[in-house]
Amino acid sequence: MSEVSEMERTLSIIKPDAVARGLEGEVNALLEAGGLRVVARRGLRLTEDQAREFYAVHRERPFYGDLVRYMTSGDVVVQVLEGEGAVLRNREIMGATDPAEAGEGTIRRLFGESIERNVVHGSDSLENARAEIAFFFSESELK
């Protein structure tokens, strides 16, 4: 019997605005309906140092300071999603960064308030997914 395609894993962060509005269940219901499964989850409040390190790729961008302030403004939920083509699938379910440009039925279209307050973060490549997952979770937490 042949094996099912190799599963991918990606990181998802439910951002402070969504956690404050109690949207975790609705967000995860959409992710699960889209074929993704939560295999690890943790609620936390990012420190300024953690947020600066995690978003270091944006350090030179004009929005970096606002992004760090926003991501440390309240609790977040970091989670590892698993499924076939998980990185791309998660990005499809999330929708465009700007909720006004996101497709109908996507998380950001349904719940996003602005480009910054857009409910979720998702890894943009398999390589970044591996690094982002390792930022928050040890191998032993991902069995």
CSV table of C-alpha atoms in Angstrom, one decimal:
chain,number,residue,atom,x,y,z
A,1,MET,CA,0.0,0.0,0.0
A,2,SER,CA,1.4,3.4,-0.9
A,3,GLU,CA,1.9,6.1,1.7
A,4,VAL,CA,0.0,9.3,1.7
A,5,SER,CA,2.0,12.4,0.6
A,6,GLU,CA,4.5,13.7,3.2
A,7,MET,CA,2.8,16.1,5.5
A,8,GLU,CA,4.2,19.6,6.0
A,9,ARG,CA,4.2,21.7,9.1
A,10,THR,CA,3.8,25.4,9.3
A,11,LEU,CA,3.6,28.0,12.1
A,12,SER,CA,0.4,30.0,12.8
A,13,ILE,CA,0.1,32.8,15.3
A,14,ILE,CA,-3.3,34.1,16.4
A,15,LYS,CA,-2.4,37.7,17.0
A,16,PRO,CA,-3.3,39.9,20.0
A,17,ASP,CA,-6.4,41.5,18.4
A,18,ALA,CA,-7.9,38.1,17.6
A,19,VAL,CA,-7.1,36.6,21.1
A,20,ALA,CA,-8.6,39.7,22.7
A,21,ARG,CA,-11.8,39.2,20.7
A,22,GLY,CA,-12.0,35.5,21.5
A,23,LEU,CA,-11.6,34.3,17.9
A,24,GLU,CA,-9.3,31.4,18.5
A,25,GLY,CA,-12.0,28.8,18.1
A,26,GLU,CA,-13.4,30.3,14.9
A,27,VAL,CA,-9.9,30.7,13.4
A,28,ASN,CA,-9.0,27.1,14.2
A,29,ALA,CA,-12.4,25.8,12.9
A,30,LEU,CA,-11.5,27.4,9.5
A,31,LEU,CA,-8.0,26.0,9.5
A,32,GLU,CA,-9.3,22.5,10.3
A,33,ALA,CA,-12.1,22.7,7.7
A,34,GLY,CA,-9.3,23.6,5.3
A,35,GLY,CA,-7.5,20.3,6.0
A,36,LEU,CA,-5.0,21.5,8.6
A,37,ARG,CA,-4.5,20.0,12.1
A,38,VAL,CA,-3.1,21.7,15.2
A,39,VAL,CA,-0.3,19.5,16.5
A,40,ALA,CA,1.1,21.9,19.1
A,41,ARG,CA,-0.3,25.0,20.7
A,42,ARG,CA,0.8,27.5,23.3
A,43,GLY,CA,-0.6,30.7,24.6
A,44,LEU,CA,1.9,33.4,25.6
A,45,ARG,CA,2.7,37.0,25.7
A,46,LEU,CA,5.7,37.9,23.5
A,47,THR,CA,8.4,40.0,25.2
A,48,GLU,CA,9.9,42.9,23.2
A,49,ASP,CA,13.1,40.9,22.7
A,50,GLN,CA,11.2,37.9,21.3
A,51,ALA,CA,9.1,40.0,19.0
A,52,ARG,CA,12.2,41.9,17.7
A,53,GLU,CA,14.0,38.6,17.1
A,54,PHE,CA,11.1,36.9,15.5
A,55,TYR,CA,10.3,39.8,13.1
A,56,ALA,CA,14.0,40.7,12.5
A,57,VAL,CA,13.6,40.2,8.8
A,58,HIS,CA,11.5,43.4,8.8
A,59,ARG,CA,14.0,45.4,10.9
A,60,GLU,CA,14.6,47.9,8.1
A,61,ARG,CA,11.0,48.4,7.2
A,62,PRO,CA,9.1,51.5,8.4
A,63,PHE,CA,6.5,49.4,10.2
A,64,TYR,CA,8.9,47.3,12.3
A,65,GLY,CA,8.5,49.3,15.5
A,66,ASP,CA,4.7,49.4,15.2
A,67,LEU,CA,4.7,45.6,14.5
A,68,VAL,CA,6.8,44.9,17.6
A,69,ARG,CA,4.6,47.1,19.8
A,70,TYR,CA,1.5,45.5,18.5
A,71,MET,CA,2.7,41.9,18.8
A,72,THR,CA,3.7,42.6,22.5
A,73,SER,CA,0.4,44.4,23.3
A,74,GLY,CA,-1.5,41.3,24.4
A,75,ASP,CA,-1.5,37.5,24.5
A,76,VAL,CA,-1.0,35.5,21.3
A,77,VAL,CA,-1.5,31.8,20.5
A,78,VAL,CA,1.4,30.1,18.6
A,79,GLN,CA,0.6,26.8,17.0
A,80,VAL,CA,2.0,24.3,14.6
A,81,LEU,CA,-0.3,23.2,11.8
A,82,GLU,CA,0.1,20.0,9.9
A,83,GLY,CA,-1.3,18.9,6.6
A,84,GLU,CA,-0.6,18.3,3.0
A,85,GLY,CA,1.0,21.4,1.5
A,86,ALA,CA,0.4,23.1,4.9
A,87,VAL,CA,2.4,26.3,4.2
A,88,LEU,CA,0.5,27.2,1.0
A,89,ARG,CA,-2.8,25.9,2.4
A,90,ASN,CA,-2.5,28.0,5.5
A,91,ARG,CA,-1.8,31.1,3.4
A,92,GLU,CA,-4.8,30.4,1.3
A,93,ILE,CA,-7.1,30.0,4.3
A,94,MET,CA,-5.6,33.2,5.9
A,95,GLY,CA,-6.1,35.4,2.8
A,96,ALA,CA,-4.2,38.5,1.7
A,97,THR,CA,-2.4,40.6,4.4
A,98,ASP,CA,-4.8,43.4,3.8
A,99,PRO,CA,-8.3,42.2,4.9
A,100,ALA,CA,-9.9,44.5,2.2
A,101,GLU,CA,-8.0,42.5,-0.5
A,102,ALA,CA,-8.5,39.1,1.1
A,103,GLY,CA,-10.8,36.6,-0.6
A,104,GLU,CA,-14.3,35.9,0.6
A,105,GLY,CA,-14.4,33.4,3.4
A,106,THR,CA,-10.8,33.8,4.4
A,107,ILE,CA,-9.8,34.4,8.0
A,108,ARG,CA,-8.5,37.9,7.3
A,109,ARG,CA,-11.6,38.9,5.3
A,110,LEU,CA,-13.9,37.6,7.9
A,111,PHE,CA,-12.2,38.9,11.0
A,112,GLY,CA,-9.3,41.3,10.1
A,113,GLU,CA,-9.6,45.0,11.0
A,114,SER,CA,-6.6,46.4,9.1
A,115,ILE,CA,-3.2,45.4,7.6
A,116,GLU,CA,-1.7,45.3,11.1
A,117,ARG,CA,-4.7,43.9,12.9
A,118,ASN,CA,-5.2,41.1,10.5
A,119,VAL,CA,-5.8,38.3,13.0
A,120,VAL,CA,-3.1,35.8,12.0
A,121,HIS,CA,0.5,35.2,11.0
A,122,GLY,CA,1.6,32.3,8.9
A,123,SER,CA,4.9,31.1,7.6
A,124,ASP,CA,5.6,32.1,4.0
A,125,SER,CA,7.8,29.2,3.0
A,126,LEU,CA,8.7,25.7,4.2
A,127,GLU,CA,12.2,27.0,5.2
A,128,ASN,CA,10.8,29.8,7.3
A,129,ALA,CA,8.2,27.5,8.7
A,130,ARG,CA,10.9,25.2,10.1
A,131,ALA,CA,12.8,28.2,11.6
A,132,GLU,CA,9.6,29.8,13.0
A,133,ILE,CA,8.4,26.5,14.6
A,134,ALA,CA,11.8,26.0,16.2
A,135,PHE,CA,11.6,29.5,17.6
A,136,PHE,CA,8.6,28.5,19.7
A,137,PHE,CA,8.7,24.7,20.1
A,138,SER,CA,11.3,22.1,20.9
A,139,GLU,CA,11.5,18.9,18.9
A,140,SER,CA,10.1,16.9,21.9
A,141,GLU,CA,6.9,19.0,21.9
A,142,LEU,CA,6.3,18.1,18.2
A,143,LYS,CA,6.0,14.3,18.4
